[in-house]
Coordinates of C-alpha atoms in Angstrom, one line a residue:
M1 CA -4.8 5.9 29.1
H2 CA -3.8 9.1 30.9
L3 CA -5.6 12.5 31.2
K4 CA -4.0 15.1 28.8
S5 CA -5.9 18.3 29.9
R6 CA -9.4 19.2 31.5
D7 CA -11.3 22.4 31.6
R8 CA -15.0 23.6 31.8
S9 CA -15.7 22.2 28.3
G10 CA -14.3 18.6 28.8
F11 CA -11.3 16.9 28.8
R12 CA -8.5 15.1 26.6
L13 CA -7.6 12.0 26.7
G14 CA -4.5 10.2 25.4
V15 CA -4.6 6.3 24.8
A16 CA -1.7 3.9 24.0
M17 CA -2.3 2.1 20.7
P18 CA -0.2 -0.6 19.5
V19 CA 2.7 0.2 17.2
G20 CA 6.2 -1.0 16.1
E21 CA 9.2 -0.4 17.2
D22 CA 9.5 1.7 13.8
G23 CA 6.7 3.8 15.0
L24 CA 4.3 2.2 12.0
W25 CA 0.8 1.6 12.8
P26 CA -0.8 -1.6 11.8
M27 CA -3.7 -1.7 9.5
R28 CA -5.9 -4.3 7.7
C29 CA -8.1 -4.1 4.6
P30 CA -11.7 -4.3 5.4
E31 CA -12.4 -5.8 1.9
H32 CA -9.5 -8.4 2.6
P33 CA -9.0 -8.5 6.2
E34 CA -7.3 -12.0 6.4
D35 CA -4.3 -11.4 4.4
H36 CA -4.0 -7.6 3.6
F37 CA -1.7 -6.6 6.3
F38 CA 0.1 -3.2 6.1
K39 CA 1.6 -0.6 8.7
V40 CA 1.4 3.3 8.0
E41 CA 3.3 6.0 9.7
V42 CA 1.6 7.9 13.1
T43 CA 2.0 11.5 13.1
Q44 CA 0.5 13.8 16.0
K45 CA -1.0 17.3 15.8
P46 CA 0.5 19.7 18.4
D47 CA -1.9 20.3 20.7
N48 CA -2.3 24.1 19.8
E49 CA -2.7 23.8 16.4
E50 CA -5.7 24.8 14.7
D51 CA -6.1 24.3 10.9
S52 CA -8.6 22.8 8.5
D53 CA -7.2 19.6 8.0
P54 CA -9.7 16.8 8.1
E55 CA -10.0 14.5 11.3
P56 CA -8.6 11.1 10.6
E57 CA -11.7 9.4 10.5
D58 CA -12.9 11.6 7.7
S59 CA -9.5 11.1 5.5
P60 CA -9.5 8.3 3.0
L61 CA -7.0 5.6 3.3
Y62 CA -6.2 3.2 0.7
C63 CA -5.2 -0.4 0.7
P64 CA -1.6 -0.9 -0.7
Y65 CA -2.4 -3.9 -2.3
C66 CA -6.0 -3.9 -3.9
G67 CA -6.5 -0.2 -3.9
H68 CA -9.8 -0.1 -1.6
G69 CA -10.9 3.0 -0.1
A70 CA -12.4 3.6 3.3
N71 CA -12.0 5.8 6.2
L72 CA -9.2 5.1 8.9
W73 CA -11.1 3.3 11.4
D74 CA -12.5 1.1 8.7
F75 CA -8.9 0.1 8.4
A76 CA -8.3 -0.4 12.2
P77 CA -11.3 -1.9 13.5
E78 CA -9.5 -3.4 16.9
Q79 CA -7.8 0.3 17.5
H80 CA -11.3 1.6 17.1
A81 CA -12.6 -0.7 19.6
R82 CA -9.7 0.3 22.0
L83 CA -10.1 4.0 21.5
M84 CA -14.4 3.7 21.8
A85 CA -13.7 1.9 25.3
A86 CA -11.4 4.1 26.4
A87 CA -13.6 7.3 25.5
T88 CA -16.5 5.1 27.7
A89 CA -14.5 4.7 30.5
A90 CA -13.3 8.2 30.9
A91 CA -16.7 9.6 30.4
E92 CA -18.1 7.6 33.4
Q93 CA -15.4 8.6 35.8
Y94 CA -15.8 12.4 34.1
V95 CA -19.3 12.2 34.7
A96 CA -19.2 10.7 38.1
D97 CA -16.4 13.2 39.3
A98 CA -18.2 16.3 37.8
L99 CA -21.5 15.1 39.4
G100 CA -19.9 14.6 43.0
D101 CA -18.4 18.1 43.1
M102 CA -21.2 19.8 42.1
L103 CA -23.5 18.0 45.0
D104 CA -20.6 18.8 47.3
K105 CA -20.6 22.5 46.7
A106 CA -24.3 22.7 46.8
F107 CA -24.4 20.6 50.0
G108 CA -21.1 20.3 51.1
G109 CA -20.9 19.1 54.6
R110 CA -24.1 18.8 57.1
R111 CA -26.5 21.7 56.6
Q112 CA -29.5 22.9 58.6
S113 CA -32.2 24.9 57.5
S114 CA -33.1 28.3 60.0
S115 CA -36.2 29.5 58.7
G116 CA -39.3 28.5 60.7
P117 CA -39.6 26.6 64.0
F118 CA -38.5 23.3 62.2
G119 CA -35.0 22.9 61.1
I120 CA -34.1 20.5 58.0
S121 CA -30.5 19.2 57.6
V122 CA -29.0 17.8 54.4
E123 CA -26.1 15.6 54.3
V124 CA -24.2 14.5 51.1
K125 CA -22.2 11.3 51.5
P126 CA -19.6 10.5 48.5
G127 CA -21.0 7.6 46.2
V128 CA -19.1 4.8 44.8
L129 CA -17.3 5.7 41.6
P130 CA -17.7 3.2 38.7
P131 CA -15.6 0.5 38.3
R132 CA -12.7 1.0 35.9
R133 CA -13.2 -0.8 32.5
S134 CA -10.1 -2.5 31.1
L135 CA -9.3 -2.1 27.6
P136 CA -9.4 -4.5 25.0
E137 CA -5.8 -5.7 24.1
P138 CA -4.3 -4.2 21.3
G139 CA -2.9 -7.4 19.8
E140 CA 0.4 -8.2 18.4
V141 CA 2.1 -5.9 16.0
E142 CA 3.8 -7.9 12.8
Q143 CA 7.5 -7.2 12.7
T144 CA 8.4 -4.7 9.7
R145 CA 10.3 -6.6 6.8
R146 CA 10.1 -4.0 4.0
T147 CA 8.8 -0.4 3.5
M148 CA 8.4 1.7 0.5
Q149 CA 8.1 5.3 0.4
C150 CA 5.5 7.2 -2.0
Q151 CA 7.5 9.5 -4.5
T152 CA 4.4 11.2 -4.9
C153 CA 3.4 12.2 -1.3
E154 CA 6.1 10.8 0.6
E155 CA 4.0 8.4 3.0
V156 CA 5.8 5.4 4.3
V157 CA 4.4 2.2 4.4
A158 CA 5.4 -1.3 5.5
V159 CA 4.0 -4.1 3.1
Y160 CA 4.3 -7.6 3.2
G161 CA 3.1 -8.5 -0.4
L162 CA 3.1 -6.8 -4.0
A163 CA 1.9 -3.3 -3.4
I164 CA 1.1 -0.7 -6.0
Y165 CA -1.3 1.9 -4.0
C166 CA 0.0 4.5 -1.8
P167 CA -2.4 4.4 1.2
R168 CA -2.5 8.0 1.7
C169 CA -2.7 9.4 -2.0
G170 CA -4.2 6.4 -3.6
R171 CA -1.4 5.5 -6.1
L172 CA 2.2 5.2 -6.6
A173 CA 4.2 7.1 -9.1
P174 CA 4.3 5.1 -12.4
V175 CA 7.8 4.4 -12.5
Q176 CA 7.6 3.4 -8.7
Q177 CA 4.6 1.0 -9.6
F178 CA 6.4 -0.5 -12.4
G179 CA 9.6 -1.1 -10.4
E180 CA 7.8 -3.0 -7.6
L181 CA 6.3 -5.3 -10.3
I182 CA 9.8 -5.9 -11.5
R183 CA 11.0 -6.4 -8.2
L184 CA 8.1 -9.3 -7.8
H185 CA 9.6 -11.1 -11.0
R186 CA 12.9 -10.8 -9.7
D187 CA 12.2 -12.2 -6.3
G188 CA 10.2 -14.7 -7.9
L189 CA 13.3 -16.3 -9.8
A190 CA 15.5 -16.0 -6.8
A191 CA 13.0 -17.8 -4.7
L192 CA 13.0 -20.8 -7.2
D193 CA 17.0 -20.9 -6.9
A194 CA 16.6 -21.9 -3.1
V195 CA 13.8 -24.6 -3.9
P196 CA 15.5 -28.5 -3.4
Q197 CA 16.7 -29.8 -6.6
E198 CA 14.3 -32.8 -5.9
V199 CA 11.2 -30.4 -5.9
K200 CA 12.8 -28.4 -8.6
R201 CA 12.8 -31.7 -10.8
G202 CA 9.4 -32.3 -10.2
L203 CA 8.2 -28.6 -11.1
M204 CA 10.3 -28.8 -14.4
E205 CA 8.7 -32.0 -15.4
S206 CA 5.3 -30.9 -14.8
G207 CA 5.7 -27.4 -16.7
V208 CA 5.8 -25.3 -14.1
L209 CA 9.1 -23.9 -14.4
D210 CA 8.8 -23.2 -18.2
A211 CA 5.5 -21.2 -17.3
N212 CA 6.9 -19.2 -14.8
Y213 CA 10.0 -18.2 -17.3
E214 CA 7.1 -17.4 -20.0
N215 CA 5.0 -15.4 -17.6
T216 CA 8.0 -13.3 -16.6
I217 CA 8.4 -12.3 -20.3
K218 CA 4.6 -11.9 -20.9
D219 CA 3.6 -10.1 -17.4
G220 CA 6.9 -8.1 -17.5
F221 CA 6.4 -6.8 -21.0
G222 CA 3.0 -6.1 -19.6
A223 CA 4.2 -3.7 -16.8
L224 CA 6.7 -1.8 -19.4
E225 CA 3.5 -1.0 -21.7
T226 CA 1.3 0.0 -18.5
F227 CA 4.3 2.1 -17.2
L228 CA 5.1 3.8 -20.6
K229 CA 1.3 4.6 -21.1
A230 CA 1.1 6.0 -17.7
R231 CA 4.0 8.2 -17.9
F232 CA 2.9 9.6 -21.2
E233 CA -0.5 10.5 -20.2
A234 CA 0.9 11.9 -17.0
E235 CA 3.2 14.4 -19.0
A236 CA 1.1 15.0 -22.1
P237 CA -2.5 14.8 -20.9
H238 CA -3.6 16.8 -23.7
V239 CA -2.7 14.4 -26.4
S240 CA -5.5 12.1 -27.3
L241 CA -4.6 8.2 -27.7
R242 CA -7.6 7.4 -29.6
D243 CA -8.0 5.4 -32.3
K244 CA -4.3 4.6 -31.7
G245 CA -4.8 1.0 -30.1
S246 CA -2.0 -0.8 -27.9
V247 CA 0.4 1.8 -29.2
F248 CA 2.5 1.4 -26.3
Q249 CA 3.1 -2.5 -27.1
R250 CA 4.6 -1.4 -30.3
L251 CA 8.0 -0.1 -29.4
G252 CA 8.8 2.1 -32.1
D253 CA 5.4 3.8 -32.1
A254 CA 5.7 4.4 -28.7
A255 CA 9.2 5.7 -29.0
D256 CA 7.9 8.3 -31.7
L257 CA 5.4 9.8 -29.3
Y258 CA 7.6 10.2 -26.6
R259 CA 10.2 12.1 -28.7
E260 CA 7.3 14.2 -30.5
H261 CA 5.3 15.0 -27.6
L262 CA 7.6 14.7 -24.7
G263 CA 11.0 15.6 -26.0
V264 CA 12.3 12.2 -24.8
D265 CA 14.3 9.8 -27.3
L266 CA 13.8 6.5 -25.8
P267 CA 16.6 4.4 -27.5
D268 CA 19.0 7.2 -26.7
L269 CA 17.7 7.4 -22.7
L270 CA 18.1 3.3 -22.7
G271 CA 20.8 2.9 -25.0
T272 CA 21.1 0.9 -28.6
D273 CA 21.8 -2.5 -26.7
S274 CA 19.0 -1.9 -24.2
W275 CA 16.5 -0.9 -26.8
E276 CA 17.7 -3.7 -29.4
H277 CA 17.2 -6.3 -26.4
L278 CA 13.3 -4.9 -25.5
N279 CA 12.6 -5.1 -29.1
Q280 CA 13.5 -8.8 -28.9
A281 CA 11.6 -9.6 -25.9
A282 CA 8.5 -7.7 -27.5
A283 CA 9.0 -10.4 -30.2
M284 CA 9.4 -13.3 -27.7
R285 CA 6.0 -11.9 -25.8
H286 CA 4.1 -11.6 -29.1
I287 CA 4.9 -15.0 -30.2
L288 CA 3.7 -16.2 -26.6
V289 CA 0.3 -14.2 -26.6
H290 CA -0.5 -14.2 -30.3
N291 CA 0.7 -17.4 -31.6
A292 CA 0.2 -20.1 -29.0
G293 CA 4.0 -19.9 -28.6
I294 CA 4.9 -21.3 -32.0
V295 CA 8.0 -20.0 -33.5
D296 CA 7.2 -18.6 -37.1
V297 CA 9.3 -16.8 -39.7
R298 CA 8.9 -13.4 -38.7
F299 CA 10.2 -14.4 -35.0
L300 CA 13.1 -15.5 -36.9
N301 CA 13.7 -12.9 -38.8
R302 CA 13.5 -10.6 -35.9
L303 CA 15.7 -12.9 -34.2
P304 CA 18.1 -15.0 -36.4
A305 CA 20.2 -16.2 -33.7
W306 CA 17.3 -17.8 -32.2
P307 CA 18.4 -21.7 -31.8
Q308 CA 14.9 -23.2 -33.3
Q309 CA 13.2 -23.6 -36.1
A310 CA 9.9 -22.4 -37.4
G311 CA 7.0 -24.7 -36.2
Q312 CA 8.4 -25.3 -32.9
R313 CA 7.3 -24.2 -29.6
I314 CA 9.6 -21.2 -28.2
Q315 CA 11.7 -22.3 -25.3
I316 CA 12.2 -19.3 -22.7
K317 CA 14.7 -20.6 -20.2
K318 CA 15.8 -19.3 -17.0
A319 CA 18.5 -17.3 -18.4
D320 CA 15.8 -15.4 -20.7
A321 CA 13.5 -14.4 -17.8
A322 CA 16.6 -13.1 -15.5
A323 CA 18.2 -11.2 -18.5
F324 CA 14.9 -9.8 -19.1
V325 CA 14.2 -8.7 -15.5
A326 CA 17.6 -7.1 -15.3
L327 CA 16.8 -5.1 -18.5
L328 CA 13.4 -3.9 -17.2
E329 CA 15.6 -2.9 -14.2
R330 CA 17.6 -0.6 -15.9
V331 CA 14.6 0.9 -17.4
V332 CA 13.5 1.8 -13.9
A333 CA 16.8 3.4 -13.4
A334 CA 16.6 5.3 -16.5
F335 CA 13.3 7.0 -15.5
G336 CA 13.9 7.2 -11.9

């Protein structure tokens, strides 16, 4: 803590706050303080800058994981306690100094009244200053392992999990949200490769691995649907989607909307092979979600080379899941 400036109107105080070597300031979500940690970029307004920007405590901040919004200090309770303790300590010292100066000027030294036969002397002795307060410890700052930059407002944030919201503007750009969800599935598949064989065998026998591969198809396609819808609504807000149902699950209908209203040819943008593979993934997802995973004739007509018969439960392997994730990454690159 240090005094930055002082005049008749008061003083300005500088208080050291904990930041990492990268200059990012630790935050925690007030709704999920146990596990929603992140760090944001610290900026400092020049001393002589006067504008209408809101003060930090009035500016909303958003949790990058759940999207909860609150003011800055709700996300930084330890830093706020340290700041308030510093302000209290400085105010005590400032008041004591100001009072001492005032009394010294009024009654400096020993003075004696000369009116009348009797003299009155007044002597002022400096008092004891308030003891200096110790500030709450700032705590340790988690090491930064992964950072993101919002493509909308350029805010930099360090995250430690699946983040789909920007702390500053409240939401990442649709393609960035989509890319983050795909990264999650890519890293999940890679993590399974690092599992010891004995553990992996147990996961396979219990069905956990198969469920993970199936979820990659279902969740990945759901992320694609959400992205296509968000991108369309952002660029064609005047087009009503009422009565169209889940149009972005139906890739052919989605392509028609993009072509008609955005002038974007999705099959051409992604390439013929990628578009065909997306439609095959849509057929897999349909079987998993709407047919209890049971292969039917319609599915086999769509994927004639599929190595199963009607009535059997569809078998999604790691290679299928990995190929789908790579395909979705190409979609991200095409729109990025």
